[in-house]
Short mmCIF file of C-alpha atoms in Angstrom, two decimals:
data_model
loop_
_atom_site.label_atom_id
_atom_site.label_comp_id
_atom_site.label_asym_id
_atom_site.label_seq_id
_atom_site.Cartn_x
_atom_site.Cartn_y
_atom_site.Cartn_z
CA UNK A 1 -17.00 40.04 36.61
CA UNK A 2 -18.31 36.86 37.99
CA UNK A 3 -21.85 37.07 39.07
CA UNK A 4 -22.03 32.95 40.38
CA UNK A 5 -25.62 31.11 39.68
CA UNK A 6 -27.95 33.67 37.93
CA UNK A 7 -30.24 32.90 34.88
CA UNK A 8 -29.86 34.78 31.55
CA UNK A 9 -32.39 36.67 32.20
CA UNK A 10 -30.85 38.39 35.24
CA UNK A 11 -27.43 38.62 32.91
CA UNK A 12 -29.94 40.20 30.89
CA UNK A 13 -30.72 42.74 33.18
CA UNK A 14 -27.48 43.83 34.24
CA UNK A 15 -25.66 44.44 31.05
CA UNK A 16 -29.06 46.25 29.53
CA UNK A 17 -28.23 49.55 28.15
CA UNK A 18 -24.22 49.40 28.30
CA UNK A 19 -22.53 48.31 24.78
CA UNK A 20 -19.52 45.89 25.17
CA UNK A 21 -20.59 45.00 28.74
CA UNK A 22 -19.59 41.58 30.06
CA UNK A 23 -19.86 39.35 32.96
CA UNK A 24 -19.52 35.60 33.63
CA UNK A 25 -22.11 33.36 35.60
CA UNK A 26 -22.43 29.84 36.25
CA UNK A 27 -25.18 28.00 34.05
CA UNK A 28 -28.04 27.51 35.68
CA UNK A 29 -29.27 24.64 33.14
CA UNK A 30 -25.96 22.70 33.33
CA UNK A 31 -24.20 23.53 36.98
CA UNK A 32 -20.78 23.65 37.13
CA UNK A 33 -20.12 24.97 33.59
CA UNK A 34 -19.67 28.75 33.20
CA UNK A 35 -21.20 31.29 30.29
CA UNK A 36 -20.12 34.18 29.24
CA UNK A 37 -23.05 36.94 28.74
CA UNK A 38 -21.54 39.79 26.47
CA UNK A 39 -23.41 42.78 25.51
CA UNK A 40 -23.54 43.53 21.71
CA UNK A 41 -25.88 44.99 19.25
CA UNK A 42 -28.36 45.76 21.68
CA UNK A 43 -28.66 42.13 23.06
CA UNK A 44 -26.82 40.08 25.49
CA UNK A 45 -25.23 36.86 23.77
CA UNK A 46 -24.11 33.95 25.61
CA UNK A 47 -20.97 31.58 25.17
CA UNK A 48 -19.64 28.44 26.88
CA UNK A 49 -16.88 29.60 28.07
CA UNK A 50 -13.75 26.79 28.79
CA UNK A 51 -10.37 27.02 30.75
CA UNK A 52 -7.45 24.71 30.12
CA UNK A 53 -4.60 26.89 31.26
CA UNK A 54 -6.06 29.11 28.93
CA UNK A 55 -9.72 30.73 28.45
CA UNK A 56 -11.86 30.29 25.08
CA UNK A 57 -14.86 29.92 23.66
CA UNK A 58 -14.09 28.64 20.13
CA UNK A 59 -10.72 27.73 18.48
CA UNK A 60 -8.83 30.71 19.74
CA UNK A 61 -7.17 31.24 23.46
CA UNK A 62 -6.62 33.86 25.60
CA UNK A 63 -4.26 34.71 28.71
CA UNK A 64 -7.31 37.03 30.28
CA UNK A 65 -11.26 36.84 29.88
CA UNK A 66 -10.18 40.77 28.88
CA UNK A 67 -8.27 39.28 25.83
CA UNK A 68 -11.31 37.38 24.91
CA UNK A 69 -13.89 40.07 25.18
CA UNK A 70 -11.71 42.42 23.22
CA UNK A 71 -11.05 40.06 20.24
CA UNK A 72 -14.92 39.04 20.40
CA UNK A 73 -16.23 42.71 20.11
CA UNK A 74 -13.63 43.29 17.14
CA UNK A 75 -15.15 40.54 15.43
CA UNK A 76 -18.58 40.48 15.82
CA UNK A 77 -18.51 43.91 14.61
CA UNK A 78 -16.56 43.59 11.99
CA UNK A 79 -18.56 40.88 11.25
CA UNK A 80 -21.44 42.80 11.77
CA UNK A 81 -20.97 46.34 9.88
CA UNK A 82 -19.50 44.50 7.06
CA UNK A 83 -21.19 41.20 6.36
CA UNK A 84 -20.99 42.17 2.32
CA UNK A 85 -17.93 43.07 1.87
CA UNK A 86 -16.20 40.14 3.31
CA UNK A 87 -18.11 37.55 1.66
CA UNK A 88 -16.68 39.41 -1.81
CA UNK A 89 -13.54 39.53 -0.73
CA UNK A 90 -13.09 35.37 -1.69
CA UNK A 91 -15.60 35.96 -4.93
CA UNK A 92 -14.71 39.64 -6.27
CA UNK A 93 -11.88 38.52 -9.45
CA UNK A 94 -10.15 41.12 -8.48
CA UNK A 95 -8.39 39.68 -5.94
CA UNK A 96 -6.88 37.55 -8.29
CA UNK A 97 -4.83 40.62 -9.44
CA UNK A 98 -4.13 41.68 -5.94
CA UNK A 99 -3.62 39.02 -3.78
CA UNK A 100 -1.78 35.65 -3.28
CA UNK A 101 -2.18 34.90 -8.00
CA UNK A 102 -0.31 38.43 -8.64
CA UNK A 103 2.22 37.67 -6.20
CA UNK A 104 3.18 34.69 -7.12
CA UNK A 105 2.36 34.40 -11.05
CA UNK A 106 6.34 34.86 -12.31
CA UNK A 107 6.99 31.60 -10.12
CA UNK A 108 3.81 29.92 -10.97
CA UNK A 109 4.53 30.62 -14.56
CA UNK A 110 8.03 29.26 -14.50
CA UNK A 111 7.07 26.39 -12.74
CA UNK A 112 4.54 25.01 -15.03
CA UNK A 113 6.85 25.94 -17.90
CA UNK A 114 9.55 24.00 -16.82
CA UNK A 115 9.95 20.48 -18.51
CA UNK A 116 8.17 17.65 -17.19
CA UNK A 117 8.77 14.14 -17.73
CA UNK A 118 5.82 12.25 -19.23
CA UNK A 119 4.35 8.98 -17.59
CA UNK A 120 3.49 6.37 -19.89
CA UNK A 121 0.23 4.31 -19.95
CA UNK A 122 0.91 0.40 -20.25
CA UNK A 123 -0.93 -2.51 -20.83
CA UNK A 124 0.04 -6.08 -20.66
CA UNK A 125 -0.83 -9.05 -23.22
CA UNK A 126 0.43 -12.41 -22.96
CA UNK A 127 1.86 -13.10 -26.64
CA UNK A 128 -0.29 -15.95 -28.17
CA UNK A 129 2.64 -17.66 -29.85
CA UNK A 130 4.67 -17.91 -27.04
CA UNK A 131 3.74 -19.88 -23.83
CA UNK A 132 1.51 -18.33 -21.31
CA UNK A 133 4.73 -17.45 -18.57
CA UNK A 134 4.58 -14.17 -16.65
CA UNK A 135 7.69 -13.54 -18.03
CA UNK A 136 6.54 -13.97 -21.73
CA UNK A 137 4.97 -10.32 -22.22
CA UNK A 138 4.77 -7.43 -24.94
CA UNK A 139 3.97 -4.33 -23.95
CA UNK A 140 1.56 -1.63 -25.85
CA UNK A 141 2.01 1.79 -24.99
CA UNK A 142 -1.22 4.04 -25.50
CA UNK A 143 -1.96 7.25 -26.40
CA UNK A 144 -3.62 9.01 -23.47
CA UNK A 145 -4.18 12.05 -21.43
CA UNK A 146 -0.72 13.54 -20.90
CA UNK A 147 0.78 13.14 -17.19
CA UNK A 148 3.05 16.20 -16.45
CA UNK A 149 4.98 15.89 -12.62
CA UNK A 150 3.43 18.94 -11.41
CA UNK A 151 4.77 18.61 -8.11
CA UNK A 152 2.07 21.05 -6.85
CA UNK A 153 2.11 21.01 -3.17
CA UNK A 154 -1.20 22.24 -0.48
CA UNK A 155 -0.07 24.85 1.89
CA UNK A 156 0.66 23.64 5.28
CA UNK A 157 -1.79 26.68 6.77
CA UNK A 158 -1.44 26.82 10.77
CA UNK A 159 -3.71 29.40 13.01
CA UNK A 160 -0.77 32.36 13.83
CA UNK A 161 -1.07 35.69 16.03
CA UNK A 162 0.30 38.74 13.90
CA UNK A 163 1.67 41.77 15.65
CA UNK A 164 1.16 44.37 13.99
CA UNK A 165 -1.35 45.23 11.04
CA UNK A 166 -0.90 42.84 8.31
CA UNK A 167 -3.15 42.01 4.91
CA UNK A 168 -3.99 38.74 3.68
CA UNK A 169 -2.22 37.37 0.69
CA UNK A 170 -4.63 36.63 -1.08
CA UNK A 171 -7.80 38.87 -0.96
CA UNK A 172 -5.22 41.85 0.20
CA UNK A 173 -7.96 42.61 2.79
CA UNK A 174 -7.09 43.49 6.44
CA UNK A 175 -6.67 40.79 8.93
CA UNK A 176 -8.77 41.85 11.88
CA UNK A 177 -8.67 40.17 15.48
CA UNK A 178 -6.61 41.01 18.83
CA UNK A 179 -4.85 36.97 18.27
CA UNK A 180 -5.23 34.21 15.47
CA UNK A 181 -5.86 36.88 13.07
CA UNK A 182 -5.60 34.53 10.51
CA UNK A 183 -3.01 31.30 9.07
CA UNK A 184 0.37 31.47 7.90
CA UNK A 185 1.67 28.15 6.01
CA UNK A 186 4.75 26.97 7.93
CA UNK A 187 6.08 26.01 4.83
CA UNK A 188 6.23 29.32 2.93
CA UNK A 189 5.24 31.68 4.71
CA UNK A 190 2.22 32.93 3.06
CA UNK A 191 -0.44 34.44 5.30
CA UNK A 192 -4.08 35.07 4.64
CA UNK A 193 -7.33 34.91 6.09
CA UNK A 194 -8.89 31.18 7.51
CA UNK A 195 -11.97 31.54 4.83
CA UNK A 196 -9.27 32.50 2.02
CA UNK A 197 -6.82 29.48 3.07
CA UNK A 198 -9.61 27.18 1.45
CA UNK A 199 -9.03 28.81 -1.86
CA UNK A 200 -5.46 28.91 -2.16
CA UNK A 201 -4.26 26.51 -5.26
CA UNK A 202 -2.14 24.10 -4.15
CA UNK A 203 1.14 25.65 -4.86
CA UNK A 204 2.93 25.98 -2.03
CA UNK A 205 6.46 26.92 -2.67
CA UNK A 206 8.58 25.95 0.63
CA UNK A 207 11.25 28.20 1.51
CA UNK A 208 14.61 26.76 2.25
CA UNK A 209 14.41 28.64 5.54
CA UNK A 210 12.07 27.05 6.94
CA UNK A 211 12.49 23.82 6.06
CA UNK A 212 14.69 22.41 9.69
CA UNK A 213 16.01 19.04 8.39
CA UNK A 214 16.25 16.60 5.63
CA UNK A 215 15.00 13.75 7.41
CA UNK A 216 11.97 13.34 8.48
CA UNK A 217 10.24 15.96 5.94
CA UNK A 218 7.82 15.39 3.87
CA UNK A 219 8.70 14.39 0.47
CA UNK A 220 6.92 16.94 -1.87
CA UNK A 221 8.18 19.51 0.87
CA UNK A 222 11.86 18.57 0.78
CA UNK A 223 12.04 18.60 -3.26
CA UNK A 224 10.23 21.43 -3.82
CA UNK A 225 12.51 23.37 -1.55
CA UNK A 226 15.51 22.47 -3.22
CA UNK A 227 14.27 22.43 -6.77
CA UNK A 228 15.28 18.83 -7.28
CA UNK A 229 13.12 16.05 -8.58
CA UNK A 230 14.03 13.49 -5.62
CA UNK A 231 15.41 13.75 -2.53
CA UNK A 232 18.96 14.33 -2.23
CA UNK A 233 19.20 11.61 0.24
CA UNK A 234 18.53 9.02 -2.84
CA UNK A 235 20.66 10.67 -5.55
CA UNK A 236 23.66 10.86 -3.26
CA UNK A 237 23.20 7.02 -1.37
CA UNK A 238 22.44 5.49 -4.45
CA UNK A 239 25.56 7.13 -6.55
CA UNK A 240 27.86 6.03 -3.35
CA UNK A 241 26.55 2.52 -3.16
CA UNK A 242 26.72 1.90 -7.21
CA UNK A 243 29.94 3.55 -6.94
CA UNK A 244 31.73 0.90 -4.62
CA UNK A 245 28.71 -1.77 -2.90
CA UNK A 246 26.79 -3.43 -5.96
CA UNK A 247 28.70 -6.66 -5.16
CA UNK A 248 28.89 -5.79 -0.90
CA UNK A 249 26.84 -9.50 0.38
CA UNK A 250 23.99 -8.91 1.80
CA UNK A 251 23.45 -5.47 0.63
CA UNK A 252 20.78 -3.75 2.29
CA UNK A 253 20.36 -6.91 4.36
CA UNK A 254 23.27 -6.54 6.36
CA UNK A 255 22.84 -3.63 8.52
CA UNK A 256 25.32 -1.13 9.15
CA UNK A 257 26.32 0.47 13.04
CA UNK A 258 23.11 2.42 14.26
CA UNK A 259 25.51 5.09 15.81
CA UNK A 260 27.15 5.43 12.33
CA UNK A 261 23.76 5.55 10.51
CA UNK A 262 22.55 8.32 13.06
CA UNK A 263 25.66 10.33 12.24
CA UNK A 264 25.06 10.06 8.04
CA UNK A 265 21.30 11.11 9.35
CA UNK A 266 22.90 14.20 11.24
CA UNK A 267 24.65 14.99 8.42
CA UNK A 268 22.39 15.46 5.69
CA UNK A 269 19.99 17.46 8.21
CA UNK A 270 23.12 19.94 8.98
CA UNK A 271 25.38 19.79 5.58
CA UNK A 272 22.53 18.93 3.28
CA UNK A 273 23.97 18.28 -0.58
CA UNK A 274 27.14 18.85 0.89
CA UNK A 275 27.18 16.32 3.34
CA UNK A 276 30.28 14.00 3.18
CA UNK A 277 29.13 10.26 2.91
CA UNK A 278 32.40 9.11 1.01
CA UNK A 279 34.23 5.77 1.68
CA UNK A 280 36.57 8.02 3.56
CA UNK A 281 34.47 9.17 5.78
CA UNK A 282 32.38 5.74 5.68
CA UNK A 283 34.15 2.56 4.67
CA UNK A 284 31.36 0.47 5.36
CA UNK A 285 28.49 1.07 2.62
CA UNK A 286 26.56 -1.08 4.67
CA UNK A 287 26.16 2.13 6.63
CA UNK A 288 25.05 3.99 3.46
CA UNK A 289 22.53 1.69 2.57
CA UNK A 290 21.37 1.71 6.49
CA UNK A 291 20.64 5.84 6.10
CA UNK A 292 18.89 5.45 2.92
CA UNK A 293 16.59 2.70 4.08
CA UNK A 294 16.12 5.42 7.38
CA UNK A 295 15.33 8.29 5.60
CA UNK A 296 12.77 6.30 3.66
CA UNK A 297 11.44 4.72 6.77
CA UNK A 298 11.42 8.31 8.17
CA UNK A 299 8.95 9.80 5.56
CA UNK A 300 5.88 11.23 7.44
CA UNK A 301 4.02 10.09 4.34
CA UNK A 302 5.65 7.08 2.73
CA UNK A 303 6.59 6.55 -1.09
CA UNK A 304 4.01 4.32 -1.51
CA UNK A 305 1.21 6.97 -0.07
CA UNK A 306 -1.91 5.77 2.35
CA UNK A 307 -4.09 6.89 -0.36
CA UNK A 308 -3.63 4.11 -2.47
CA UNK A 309 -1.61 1.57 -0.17
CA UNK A 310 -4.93 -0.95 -0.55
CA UNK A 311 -4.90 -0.80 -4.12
CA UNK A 312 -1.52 -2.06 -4.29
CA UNK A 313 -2.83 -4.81 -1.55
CA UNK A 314 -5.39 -5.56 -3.51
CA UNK A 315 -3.52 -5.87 -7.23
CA UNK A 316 -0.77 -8.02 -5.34
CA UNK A 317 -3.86 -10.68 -4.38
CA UNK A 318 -4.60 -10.79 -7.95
CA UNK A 319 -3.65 -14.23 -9.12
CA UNK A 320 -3.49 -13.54 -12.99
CA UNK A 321 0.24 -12.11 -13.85
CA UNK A 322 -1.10 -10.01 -16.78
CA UNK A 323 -4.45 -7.96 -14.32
CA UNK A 324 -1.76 -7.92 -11.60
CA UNK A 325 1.01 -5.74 -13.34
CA UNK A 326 -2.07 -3.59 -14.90
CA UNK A 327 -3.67 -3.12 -11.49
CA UNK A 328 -0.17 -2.17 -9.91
CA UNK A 329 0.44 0.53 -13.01
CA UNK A 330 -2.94 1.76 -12.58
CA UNK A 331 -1.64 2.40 -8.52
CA UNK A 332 1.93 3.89 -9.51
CA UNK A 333 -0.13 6.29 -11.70
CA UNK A 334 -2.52 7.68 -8.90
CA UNK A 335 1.05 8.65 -7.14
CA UNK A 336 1.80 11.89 -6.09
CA UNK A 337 4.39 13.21 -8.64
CA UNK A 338 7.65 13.49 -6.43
CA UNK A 339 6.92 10.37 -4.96
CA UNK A 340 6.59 8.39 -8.20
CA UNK A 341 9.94 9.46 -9.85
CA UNK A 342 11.48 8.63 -6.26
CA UNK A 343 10.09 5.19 -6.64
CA UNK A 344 10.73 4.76 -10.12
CA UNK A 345 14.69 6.26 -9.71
CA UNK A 346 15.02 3.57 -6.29
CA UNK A 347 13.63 0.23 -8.69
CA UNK A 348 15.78 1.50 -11.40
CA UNK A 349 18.68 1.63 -9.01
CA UNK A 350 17.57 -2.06 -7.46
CA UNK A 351 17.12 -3.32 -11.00
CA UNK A 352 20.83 -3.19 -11.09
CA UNK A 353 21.10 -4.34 -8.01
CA UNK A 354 19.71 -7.62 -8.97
CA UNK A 355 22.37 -7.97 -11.33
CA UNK A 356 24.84 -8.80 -9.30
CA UNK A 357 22.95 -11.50 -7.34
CA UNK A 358 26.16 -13.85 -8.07
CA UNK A 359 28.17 -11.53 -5.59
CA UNK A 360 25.77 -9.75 -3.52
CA UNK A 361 23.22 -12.48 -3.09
CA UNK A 362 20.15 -10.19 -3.36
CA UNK A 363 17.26 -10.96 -5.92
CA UNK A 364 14.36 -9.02 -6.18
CA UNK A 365 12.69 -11.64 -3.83
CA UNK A 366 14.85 -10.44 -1.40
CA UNK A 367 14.95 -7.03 -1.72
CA UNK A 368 11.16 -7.29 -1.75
CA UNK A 369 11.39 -8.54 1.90
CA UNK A 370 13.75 -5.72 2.85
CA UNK A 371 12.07 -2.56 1.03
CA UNK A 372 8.25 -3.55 1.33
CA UNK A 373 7.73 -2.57 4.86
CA UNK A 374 9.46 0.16 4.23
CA UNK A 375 7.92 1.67 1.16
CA UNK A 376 4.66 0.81 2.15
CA UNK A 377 2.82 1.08 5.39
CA UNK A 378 -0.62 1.02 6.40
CA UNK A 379 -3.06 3.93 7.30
CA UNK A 380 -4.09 2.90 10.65
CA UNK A 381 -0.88 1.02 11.60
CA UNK A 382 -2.53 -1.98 12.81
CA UNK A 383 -0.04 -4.51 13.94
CA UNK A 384 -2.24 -7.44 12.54
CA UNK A 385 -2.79 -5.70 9.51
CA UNK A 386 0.71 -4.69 8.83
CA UNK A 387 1.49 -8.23 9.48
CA UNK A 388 -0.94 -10.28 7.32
CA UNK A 389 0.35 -7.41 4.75
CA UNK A 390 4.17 -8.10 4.77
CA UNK A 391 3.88 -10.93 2.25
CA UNK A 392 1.88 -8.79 -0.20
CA UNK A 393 4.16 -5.68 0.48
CA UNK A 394 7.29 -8.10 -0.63
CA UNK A 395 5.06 -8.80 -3.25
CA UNK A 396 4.56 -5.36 -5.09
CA UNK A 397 8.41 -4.40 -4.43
CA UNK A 398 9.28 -7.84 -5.96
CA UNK A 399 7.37 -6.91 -8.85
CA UNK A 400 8.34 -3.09 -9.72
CA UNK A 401 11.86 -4.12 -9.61
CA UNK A 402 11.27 -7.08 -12.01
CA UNK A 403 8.86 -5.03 -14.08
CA UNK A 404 10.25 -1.67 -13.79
CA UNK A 405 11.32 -1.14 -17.27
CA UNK A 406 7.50 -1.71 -18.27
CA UNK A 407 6.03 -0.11 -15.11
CA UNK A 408 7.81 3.31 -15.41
#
């Protein structure tokens, strides 16, 4: 199988005539790298071939150079002999009746008949009669395109080895290969070809199965799963603490034991909805308030999304009140769905938090400082960045809780 330093031309040679032949030599243009010459078609091609515990030539890895070769010949001939056919199988409509749209068009249907709630377009004017205070405003609501939560999802599509014949979901074609046949989303659980991954809507569906923990998962993900509009995590910490911790001092400032926290963490990952976070079980709602500012923390993708985290930089540096609360609606509104109402249901919740400053001693100032790193973070997670950015995060919170009964 390996021939050492010969030219392609010699490969050439020694492979003419036999179909599916193979051999590997050392390059003679670049020594020290290896090719593999394969035999197909009536020509020898050549491929860079790699080893890092594993051999390859493109994306896909093999235990044996065997392995390789095999999968190669099945898809260059495939690839070969049929050429047409699969570039139909992504354009021909009737895959749409066979595929991933047929499968899934009763829960598709469902879905976008459910009710959504509607997001409102503001904008802010300073009354001319009264004083020109940021806290002297009207607000206009406008007719405008309507803004349904969707909560549509992409598929979280990962390269997967199927044993055993299977047929894309989509195109209902064959999935050819010896490994990596194709991707399956680890969310789901739909499979279908790499080329037909690309045109898959964005309506992934997680399974509850497959979904590990609570923590830690991404936000769409999690609230999709269970059908709920925000994360259990907040429903449930936010009823406890308004049940028995609106006047605790120091609330959310004070934190609670880290061991303690962990377990509420623990719990919710194994018990889910059903997880016990009474004052029974824990007294201190300091600890309560500690797992809700964790699971936030946690989110792979924060609330306040990297896509637009330097738009709400940027409205916060805006110096007139009026373009600053316009500038931060405009952000709220390029939210992902799921995200928004989670934001929108946490102000609400530190709205009223606010209101008992006299016993808790936490204004929205405060609470800013608290909930700004945490709701926001930066794409690149540069420490100087995140730091010149703290005052500006405190900033935005400081405002959606003051505001949030205009910016909702």
């Amino acid at each position: 199988m390996f021939h050492g330093l010969i030219s392609r031309e010699r490969a050439d040679e020694l492979l003419a005539g036999t179909e599916g032949a193979y051999l590997i030599r050392e390059s003679q243009r670049q020594p020290g790298t290896y090719t593999l010459a394969l035999r197909f078609g009536g020509q020898t091609l050549n491929y860079r071939l790699f080893y890092d515990g594993k051999h390859f030539v493109g994306e896909k890895r093999f235990e044996s150079v065997h392995d390789l070769v095999t999968d190669g010949l099945i898809t260059l001939y495939i690839e070969t002999k049929a050429a047409e056919y699969i570039a139909k199988m992504t354009t021909n409509p009737i895959y749409q009746h066979l595929g991933y749209t047929s499968l899934l068009r009763d829960k598709i249907t469902h879905r976008l008949n459910r009710t959504r709630s509607e997001r409102k377009k503001v904008t802010f004017q300073q009354d001319e009669k009264i004083s020109p205070s940021p806290l002297s405003r009207r607000t206009t609501i406008k007719d405008g395109p309507e803004k349904h939560c969707n909560y549509e999802k992409i598929h979280n599509f990962k390269v997967h080895t199927f044993r055993g014949p299977h047929w894309c979901e989509y195109c209902a074609n064959f999935m050819w290969g010896l490994i990596a046949q194709g991707v399956r989303c680890s969310d789901c659980g739909l499979n279908v070809h790499k080329q037909c991954s690309k045109l898959v809507p964005s309506d992934c569906q997680p399974d509850l199965r497959r979904i590990k923990k609570v923590f830690s998962c991404d936000l769409t993900t999690l609230v999709k799963a269970h059908n709920t509009p925000r994360p259990m995590v907040l429903d449930m910490c936010i009823k406890e603490i308004e049940h028995r911790g609106l006047k605790s001092e120091g609330l959310y400032r004070v934190s609670g034991f880290t061991e303690h926290i962990e377990d509420v963490r623990l719990a919710f990952d194994r018990d889910g909805e059903k997880a016990d976070i009474s004052a029974n079980m824990y007294p201190d709602i300091n600890i309560i308030a500690g797992a809700l500012k964790l699971y936030l923390r946690d989110l792979p993708i924060s609330v306040i999304t990297y896509d637009v985290y330097s738009k709400f930089i940027q409205a916060a540096k805006i110096t007139d009140p009026d373009s600053r609360l316009e500038a931060v609606h405009d952000g709220l509104l390029q939210l992902p769905p799921a995200h928004y109402e989670t934001l929108r249901y946490l102000m609400t919740h530190l709205k009223r938090v606010t209101m008992y400053e006299k016993d808790n001693y936490m204004n929205s100032e405060n609470l800013g400082i608290v909930f700004g790193p945490t709701l926001m973070r930066p794409p690149d997670q540069n420490t100087l960045a995140t730091l010149n950015d703290m005052r500006y995060q405190k900033l935005i919170v400081q405002l959606l809780i003051e505001h949030e009964d205009i910016l909702f």
